CSV table of C-alpha atoms and ligand atoms in Angstrom, one decimal:
chain,number,residue,atom,x,y,z
W,1,THR,CA,122.7,187.2,251.1
W,2,GLN,CA,125.7,184.9,251.7
W,3,ILE,CA,128.4,185.6,254.3
W,4,LEU,CA,130.8,183.1,252.5
W,5,GLU,CA,131.1,182.0,248.9
W,6,VAL,CA,133.6,179.4,247.9
W,7,ARG,CA,134.0,178.8,244.2
W,8,GLY,CA,135.9,176.1,242.5
W,9,ALA,CA,138.3,175.6,245.4
W,10,ARG,CA,141.1,173.3,244.5
W,11,ARG,CA,144.2,172.2,246.5
W,12,VAL,CA,146.6,169.5,245.6
W,13,PHE,CA,149.2,168.0,248.0
W,14,LYS,CA,152.2,165.8,247.3
W,15,THR,CA,152.0,162.5,249.0
W,16,PRO,CA,155.1,160.9,250.7
W,17,GLU,CA,155.0,158.2,248.0
W,18,GLY,CA,155.7,160.9,245.3
W,19,GLY,CA,152.1,161.1,244.0
W,20,THR,CA,149.5,163.8,244.4
W,21,VAL,CA,146.2,164.0,246.2
W,22,ALA,CA,143.5,166.5,245.5
W,23,ALA,CA,142.4,167.5,249.1
W,24,LEU,CA,139.9,169.9,247.5
W,25,ASP,CA,138.8,169.0,244.0
W,26,GLY,CA,136.5,171.7,242.8
W,27,VAL,CA,134.4,172.7,245.9
W,28,ASP,CA,131.6,175.2,245.6
W,29,LEU,CA,130.0,176.2,248.9
W,30,ASP,CA,127.7,179.0,250.1
W,31,VAL,CA,127.1,179.9,253.7
W,32,GLY,CA,124.3,182.2,254.7
W,33,GLN,CA,124.3,184.9,257.4
W,34,ASN,CA,123.6,183.2,260.7
W,35,GLU,CA,123.6,179.7,259.2
W,36,PHE,CA,125.0,176.6,260.9
W,37,VAL,CA,126.6,174.6,258.2
W,38,THR,CA,128.3,171.2,258.9
W,39,LEU,CA,131.0,169.6,256.8
W,40,LEU,CA,130.6,165.9,257.2
W,41,GLY,CA,132.7,163.1,255.8
W,42,PRO,CA,135.2,160.4,256.5
W,43,SER,CA,138.8,161.1,257.5
W,44,GLY,CA,140.9,162.5,254.6
W,45,CYS,CA,138.0,163.8,252.6
W,46,GLY,CA,139.2,167.4,252.8
W,47,LYS,CA,137.2,169.0,255.6
W,48,THR,CA,140.2,170.5,257.5
W,49,THR,CA,141.8,171.7,254.2
W,50,LEU,CA,138.6,173.5,253.4
W,51,LEU,CA,138.5,175.2,256.8
W,52,ARG,CA,142.2,176.1,256.7
W,53,SER,CA,141.7,177.6,253.3
W,54,ILE,CA,138.8,179.8,254.5
W,55,SER,CA,140.8,180.9,257.6
W,56,GLY,CA,143.9,181.6,255.5
W,57,PHE,CA,146.3,179.1,257.0
W,58,GLU,CA,146.3,177.4,253.6
W,59,GLN,CA,146.4,178.8,250.1
W,60,LEU,CA,144.2,177.4,247.3
W,61,ASP,CA,145.9,176.4,244.1
W,62,SER,CA,142.8,177.8,242.3
W,63,GLY,CA,139.3,179.0,243.0
W,64,ALA,CA,137.9,182.0,244.8
W,65,LEU,CA,136.9,182.9,248.4
W,66,MET,CA,134.5,185.7,249.1
W,67,LEU,CA,133.5,187.0,252.5
W,68,GLU,CA,130.5,189.3,252.4
W,69,GLY,CA,131.1,189.7,248.7
W,70,LYS,CA,134.7,190.7,249.1
W,71,ASP,CA,137.6,188.6,247.7
W,72,ILE,CA,139.7,187.4,250.6
W,73,GLY,CA,141.7,184.9,248.7
W,74,ARG,CA,145.0,186.9,249.1
W,75,MET,CA,144.2,188.4,252.5
W,76,PRO,CA,146.6,187.2,255.3
W,77,ALA,CA,145.0,185.0,257.9
W,78,PHE,CA,145.1,187.5,260.7
W,79,ARG,CA,143.2,190.1,258.8
W,80,ARG,CA,140.3,187.8,257.9
W,81,PRO,CA,137.2,188.4,260.2
W,82,VAL,CA,137.1,184.7,260.8
W,83,ASN,CA,138.2,182.6,263.7
W,84,THR,CA,138.8,178.9,264.3
W,85,VAL,CA,138.2,176.5,267.2
W,86,PHE,CA,140.3,173.3,267.0
W,87,GLN,CA,139.9,169.9,268.6
W,88,SER,CA,143.1,170.4,270.6
W,89,TYR,CA,142.4,173.6,272.3
W,90,ALA,CA,146.1,174.5,272.9
W,91,LEU,CA,145.6,177.1,275.7
W,92,PHE,CA,148.6,179.0,277.0
W,93,SER,CA,149.2,177.0,280.3
W,94,HIS,CA,151.2,179.9,281.9
W,95,MET,CA,148.4,182.5,281.4
W,96,THR,CA,145.2,182.9,283.3
W,97,VAL,CA,141.9,182.0,281.6
W,98,GLU,CA,141.2,185.7,281.1
W,99,ARG,CA,144.5,186.4,279.5
W,100,ASN,CA,144.1,183.4,277.2
W,101,VAL,CA,140.7,184.7,276.1
W,102,ALA,CA,142.0,188.3,275.7
W,103,TYR,CA,145.2,187.3,273.9
W,104,SER,CA,144.2,188.3,270.4
W,105,LEU,CA,142.9,191.6,271.7
W,106,GLU,CA,146.2,192.3,273.4
W,107,VAL,CA,148.1,191.5,270.2
W,108,ALA,CA,145.7,193.8,268.3
W,109,GLY,CA,146.6,196.6,270.8
W,110,ALA,CA,143.3,196.8,272.8
W,111,SER,CA,143.5,198.6,276.2
W,112,LYS,CA,143.6,196.6,279.4
W,113,GLN,CA,140.1,197.7,280.3
W,114,GLU,CA,138.7,196.8,276.9
W,115,GLN,CA,140.4,193.4,277.1
W,116,LYS,CA,138.9,192.8,280.6
W,117,ILE,CA,135.4,193.7,279.5
W,118,LEU,CA,135.3,191.7,276.3
W,119,ALA,CA,137.0,188.7,277.8
W,120,GLY,CA,134.4,188.8,280.6
W,121,GLU,CA,131.6,188.9,278.1
W,122,ALA,CA,133.0,186.1,276.0
W,123,LEU,CA,133.5,183.9,279.2
W,124,GLU,CA,129.9,184.7,280.2
W,125,MET,CA,128.6,183.6,276.8
W,126,VAL,CA,130.3,180.2,277.2
W,127,GLY,CA,129.0,179.7,280.7
W,128,LEU,CA,132.3,180.4,282.5
W,129,SER,CA,131.8,183.7,284.3
W,130,GLY,CA,134.0,184.1,287.3
W,131,THR,CA,136.7,181.7,286.1
W,132,GLY,CA,138.9,184.4,284.6
W,133,SER,CA,141.6,184.4,287.2
W,134,ARG,CA,142.1,180.6,287.2
W,135,MET,CA,144.9,178.8,285.3
W,136,PRO,CA,143.9,176.3,282.5
W,137,SER,CA,145.2,173.4,284.6
W,138,GLN,CA,142.5,174.1,287.1
W,139,LEU,CA,139.8,173.4,284.6
W,140,SER,CA,138.1,170.3,283.3
W,141,GLY,CA,138.5,169.2,279.7
W,142,GLY,CA,135.0,170.5,278.8
W,143,GLN,CA,135.8,173.9,280.5
W,144,ARG,CA,139.0,174.2,278.6
W,145,GLN,CA,137.2,173.7,275.4
W,146,ARG,CA,134.8,176.4,276.4
W,147,VAL,CA,137.8,178.8,277.1
W,148,ALA,CA,139.0,178.0,273.6
W,149,LEU,CA,135.6,178.9,272.3
W,150,ALA,CA,135.5,182.2,274.3
W,151,ARG,CA,139.0,183.0,272.8
W,152,ALA,CA,137.6,182.4,269.3
W,153,ILE,CA,134.6,184.7,269.7
W,154,VAL,CA,136.1,187.4,271.8
W,155,ALA,CA,137.0,189.6,268.8
W,156,ARG,CA,133.5,189.1,267.3
W,157,PRO,CA,134.3,187.3,264.1
W,158,LYS,CA,131.8,187.3,261.3
W,159,LEU,CA,132.3,183.6,260.7
W,160,LEU,CA,133.4,180.9,263.2
W,161,LEU,CA,135.1,177.8,261.9
W,162,LEU,CA,135.1,174.7,264.2
W,163,ASP,CA,137.2,171.7,263.3
W,164,GLU,CA,135.9,168.7,265.2
W,165,PRO,CA,135.9,170.7,268.5
W,166,LEU,CA,133.9,168.1,270.4
W,167,SER,CA,135.7,164.9,269.3
W,168,ALA,CA,138.0,164.7,272.3
W,169,LEU,CA,135.1,164.9,274.8
W,170,ASP,CA,133.2,162.0,276.2
W,171,ARG,CA,129.7,161.2,274.8
W,172,ARG,CA,127.7,162.8,277.5
W,173,LEU,CA,129.6,166.0,277.6
W,174,ARG,CA,129.7,166.1,273.8
W,175,GLN,CA,125.9,166.0,273.7
W,176,LYS,CA,125.6,168.8,276.2
W,177,MET,CA,128.1,170.9,274.3
W,178,GLN,CA,126.2,170.3,271.1
W,179,ILE,CA,123.2,172.0,272.5
W,180,GLU,CA,125.2,174.8,274.0
W,181,LEU,CA,127.1,175.4,270.8
W,182,LYS,CA,123.9,175.7,268.9
W,183,ALA,CA,122.5,178.1,271.5
W,184,LEU,CA,125.7,180.2,271.4
W,185,GLN,CA,125.5,180.4,267.6
W,186,SER,CA,122.0,181.9,267.7
W,187,GLU,CA,123.0,184.2,270.5
W,188,LEU,CA,126.0,185.5,268.6
W,189,GLY,CA,124.0,185.8,265.4
W,190,ILE,CA,127.0,184.7,263.2
W,191,ALA,CA,127.5,181.8,260.8
W,192,PHE,CA,129.3,178.7,262.0
W,193,VAL,CA,131.0,176.2,259.7
W,194,PHE,CA,131.4,173.1,261.8
W,195,VAL,CA,133.4,170.0,261.0
W,196,THR,CA,132.6,166.5,262.2
W,197,HIS,CA,132.9,162.9,261.0
W,198,ASP,CA,130.0,162.0,263.3
W,199,GLN,CA,126.7,161.8,261.4
W,200,GLU,CA,124.6,162.0,264.6
W,201,GLU,CA,126.3,165.2,265.6
W,202,ALA,CA,125.7,166.6,262.1
W,203,LEU,CA,122.0,165.7,262.2
W,204,THR,CA,121.5,167.3,265.6
W,205,MET,CA,123.2,170.6,265.1
W,206,SER,CA,123.0,171.7,261.5
W,207,ASP,CA,120.8,174.0,259.5
W,208,ARG,CA,122.5,172.4,256.5
W,209,ILE,CA,124.9,169.4,256.1
W,210,VAL,CA,127.5,169.3,253.4
W,211,VAL,CA,128.6,165.7,252.8
W,212,MET,CA,132.2,165.5,251.5
W,213,ARG,CA,134.0,162.6,249.8
W,214,GLY,CA,137.4,162.6,248.2
W,215,GLY,CA,137.8,166.4,248.0
W,216,GLN,CA,134.4,166.9,246.5
W,217,ILE,CA,130.9,167.7,247.8
W,218,GLU,CA,128.7,164.7,247.4
W,219,GLN,CA,125.5,166.2,248.7
W,220,CYS,CA,124.3,169.3,250.4
W,221,GLY,CA,121.0,169.8,252.2
W,222,ALA,CA,118.9,170.1,255.3
W,223,PRO,CA,119.5,167.2,257.8
W,224,ARG,CA,116.0,165.7,257.0
W,225,ASP,CA,116.7,165.7,253.3
W,226,ILE,CA,120.1,164.2,253.6
W,227,PHE,CA,118.7,161.5,255.8
W,228,ARG,CA,115.5,160.9,253.9
W,229,LYS,CA,116.7,161.5,250.3
W,230,PRO,CA,120.3,160.6,250.1
W,231,ARG,CA,121.4,161.3,246.5
W,232,THR,CA,124.1,158.5,246.5
W,233,LYS,CA,124.7,155.1,248.1
W,234,PHE,CA,127.7,156.7,249.8
W,235,VAL,CA,125.5,159.3,251.5
W,236,ALA,CA,122.9,156.7,252.4
W,237,GLU,CA,125.5,154.5,254.1
W,238,PHE,CA,127.3,157.3,255.8
W,239,ILE,CA,124.2,158.9,257.4
W,240,GLY,CA,122.9,156.3,259.7
W,241,ASP,CA,122.0,152.6,259.5
W,242,THR,CA,120.4,151.6,256.3
W,243,ASN,CA,119.0,148.7,254.3
W,244,LEU,CA,120.1,148.8,250.6
W,245,PHE,CA,118.5,146.8,247.8
W,246,GLU,CA,120.0,146.5,244.4
W,247,THR,CA,117.0,146.4,242.1
W,248,THR,CA,115.8,146.8,238.5
W,249,ILE,CA,112.9,149.1,237.8
W,250,GLU,CA,109.9,147.0,236.7
W,251,CYS,CA,107.4,149.8,236.1
W,252,VAL,CA,106.8,153.5,236.7
W,253,HIS,CA,103.2,154.7,236.7
W,254,GLY,CA,101.5,157.7,238.3
W,255,GLY,CA,104.0,158.4,241.0
W,256,ARG,CA,104.3,154.7,241.9
W,257,ILE,CA,107.4,152.7,241.2
W,258,LEU,CA,107.8,149.0,241.3
W,259,ALA,CA,111.3,147.7,241.6
W,260,LEU,CA,112.5,144.1,241.7
W,261,THR,CA,115.4,142.7,243.6
W,262,ARG,CA,117.6,140.0,242.1
W,263,GLU,CA,115.7,137.5,244.2
W,264,GLY,CA,112.5,138.7,242.7
W,265,THR,CA,111.2,140.6,245.8
W,266,LYS,CA,108.9,143.5,244.9
W,267,ILE,CA,109.6,146.9,246.4
W,268,TRP,CA,107.0,149.6,246.0
W,269,LEU,CA,108.0,153.2,246.0
W,270,SER,CA,106.1,156.5,245.9
W,271,GLU,CA,108.3,159.3,244.7
W,272,GLU,CA,109.3,161.3,241.6
W,273,THR,CA,111.9,159.7,239.5
W,274,LYS,CA,113.6,160.0,236.1
W,275,LEU,CA,114.1,156.2,236.0
W,276,ALA,CA,112.3,154.0,233.6
W,277,LYS,CA,111.6,150.3,233.2
W,278,GLY,CA,114.8,148.2,233.0
W,279,ASP,CA,117.0,150.8,234.8
W,280,ALA,CA,119.2,149.6,237.7
W,281,ALA,CA,118.4,151.3,240.9
W,282,THR,CA,119.6,151.2,244.5
W,283,VAL,CA,116.7,151.4,247.0
W,284,VAL,CA,117.1,152.7,250.6
W,285,ILE,CA,114.8,151.8,253.4
W,286,ARG,CA,115.8,153.0,256.9
W,287,PRO,CA,115.7,150.4,259.7
W,288,THR,CA,113.1,152.6,261.6
W,289,ASP,CA,110.8,152.5,258.6
W,290,LEU,CA,110.3,148.7,258.7
W,291,GLN,CA,107.7,147.2,260.9
W,292,VAL,CA,107.7,143.6,262.1
W,293,GLN,CA,104.3,141.9,261.5
W,294,ASP,CA,102.9,138.4,261.5
W,295,ALA,CA,100.5,138.6,258.6
W,296,HIS,CA,101.6,138.4,254.9
W,297,SER,CA,101.5,141.7,253.0
W,298,SER,CA,102.0,142.7,249.4
W,299,CYS,CA,104.1,145.7,250.6
W,300,GLY,CA,106.6,143.7,252.7
W,301,PHE,CA,109.3,141.1,253.0
W,302,ARG,CA,108.8,137.6,254.4
W,303,GLY,CA,111.7,136.5,256.5
W,304,LYS,CA,113.0,134.8,259.6
W,305,ILE,CA,114.5,136.6,262.6
W,306,THR,CA,118.1,135.7,263.2
W,307,ARG,CA,119.1,138.0,266.0
W,308,VAL,CA,117.4,140.3,268.5
W,309,ILE,CA,119.4,142.9,270.3
W,310,TYR,CA,117.9,144.7,273.2
W,311,LEU,CA,119.1,148.4,273.6
W,312,GLY,CA,116.8,149.7,276.3
W,313,THR,CA,114.4,151.9,274.4
W,314,ASP,CA,115.0,150.3,271.1
W,315,LEU,CA,115.1,146.7,269.8
W,316,HIS,CA,117.2,145.7,266.8
W,317,TYR,CA,115.9,142.8,264.8
W,318,TYR,CA,118.1,141.1,262.1
W,319,VAL,CA,115.9,139.4,259.5
W,320,GLN,CA,117.0,137.0,256.8
W,321,PRO,CA,114.6,137.3,253.8
W,322,ALA,CA,112.9,134.0,252.8
W,323,VAL,CA,113.9,134.5,249.2
W,324,GLY,CA,117.5,135.1,250.0
W,325,GLY,CA,119.6,138.2,249.8
W,326,GLN,CA,121.1,140.4,252.5
W,327,GLU,CA,120.0,140.3,256.1
W,328,LEU,CA,117.8,143.3,256.9
W,329,LEU,CA,117.9,145.5,260.0
W,330,VAL,CA,114.7,146.7,261.7
W,331,VAL,CA,114.8,149.1,264.6
W,332,SER,CA,111.6,149.3,266.6
W,333,ARG,CA,110.6,150.7,270.0
W,334,THR,CA,110.7,148.2,272.8
W,335,ASP,CA,107.1,147.0,273.4
W,336,GLY,CA,105.3,144.0,274.9
W,337,SER,CA,105.3,141.9,271.7
W,338,ARG,CA,108.9,140.9,271.7
W,339,ARG,CA,109.9,138.3,269.1
W,340,ALA,CA,112.6,135.8,269.2
W,341,PRO,CA,115.2,134.3,266.7
W,342,GLY,CA,113.5,131.7,264.5
W,343,ASP,CA,110.2,133.6,264.3
W,344,GLU,CA,108.8,133.9,260.8
W,345,VAL,CA,107.6,137.5,260.2
W,346,THR,CA,106.7,140.0,257.5
W,347,LEU,CA,108.6,143.4,257.4
W,348,THR,CA,106.2,146.0,256.1
W,349,TYR,CA,106.9,149.6,255.1
W,350,ARG,CA,105.1,152.7,253.7
W,351,PRO,CA,106.0,153.1,250.0
W,352,GLU,CA,106.8,156.8,250.6
W,353,ARG,CA,109.5,155.7,253.0
W,354,ALA,CA,111.4,153.8,250.4
W,355,HIS,CA,113.8,155.9,248.3
W,356,VAL,CA,115.8,155.4,245.1
W,357,VAL,CA,119.3,156.9,245.1
W,358,GLU,CA,120.3,158.7,241.9
W,359,ASP,CA,123.7,157.1,241.3
W,360,CYS,CA,125.1,153.9,242.6
F,1,LIG,P1,139.9,165.6,256.8
F,1,LIG,O1,140.0,166.8,257.6
F,1,LIG,O2,138.6,165.5,256.1
F,1,LIG,O3,140.3,164.4,257.5
F,1,LIG,P2,142.2,166.7,255.4
F,1,LIG,O4,141.7,168.0,254.8
F,1,LIG,O5,143.0,166.8,256.6
F,1,LIG,O6,141.0,165.8,255.6
F,1,LIG,O7,143.1,166.0,254.3
F,1,LIG,C1,142.6,165.8,253.0
F,1,LIG,C2,143.7,165.0,252.2
F,1,LIG,O8,144.8,165.9,252.0
F,1,LIG,C3,144.3,163.8,252.9
F,1,LIG,O9,144.6,162.9,251.9
F,1,LIG,C4,145.5,164.3,253.5
F,1,LIG,O10,146.4,163.3,253.7
F,1,LIG,C5,146.0,165.4,252.6
F,1,LIG,N1,146.7,166.5,253.3
F,1,LIG,C6,146.2,167.4,254.1
F,1,LIG,N2,147.1,168.3,254.5
F,1,LIG,C7,148.3,167.9,253.9
F,1,LIG,C8,149.6,168.5,253.9
F,1,LIG,N3,149.9,169.6,254.6
F,1,LIG,N4,150.5,167.8,253.2
F,1,LIG,C9,150.2,166.7,252.5
F,1,LIG,N5,149.0,166.2,252.4
F,1,LIG,C10,148.0,166.8,253.1
F,2,LIG,MG1,140.4,167.0,259.7
């Protein structure tokens, strides 16, 4: 059963130039009970508009919103059992941490004692027990974001929306908070819809990733599927480093595909496809799925190393294919057999790690 169903959501804004932009252009989305769903996409693709529509700060032009099967499309924001955490946490600076957290309960008319108990519980859940009497100015940025989180969960919403809540934090703190947020979600046992433009963050945290582009959903799936089987070139390039090959299908036989690049390089794939001989196809091979070898191989690309970048645990090799075409990126673990620019090598791969995207 779904906690949230969005159907045909559409929202058009006027642009300052006098035109219009469809911030949401026919979005269908289901979120399961207890699911961690991430909306991922570049700036301006409609992520915030979708969250604001779910929370009720924004009205859809058309489409339907159902929460636990009930139509909430016309319900005022404050009645929806949904809460939002924003990137800028906007705490009341003249109120203690506890009053900040309890504020929505106070507005709803809860007793002082109830406020105290619930705020204390919420603060404990975000790892801030004992800070209730401090002022926001006495907390670090990460702690303030935790207070904002406590404030959002204090009234026990059925769905928590998070709009880039970690973007303002530095990398180390962000990684720590990613793990904590995920733990908090399973402890609360509610669904999270989390927004980010950071693909790594999306891969780390989500049960399911929804990739958005231009007000539409481009692909929706488990992190592994989004990474391994991107449906489009856009998704392939947005989710991590990638090597793309523009090819023509040469033959399809028994689960094996042979594709040819413009330069005549053969690429072998092993996957289901509707493509047939003569079709154009973009092939994706991830940099971690290429291995640098000395010997020639029928399943590989001959080339010359142009650059080697040392990154501690990983090495990045840039390789110019011998037959021409784009430089390829290989990411390999740092090992003893370090190679240098100018070395002639073969890049090999397993055919099941090569993937054809559906549309280009
Ligand atoms: P994201 O959160 O993915 O960056 P937004 O949902 O904020 O994207 O914006 C989607 C599109 O809608 C953008 O083109 C943005 O300029 C436009 N937009 C969003 N809110 C408004 C608004 N209140 N008025 C006019 N245009 C808006
Ligand atoms: Mg946004």
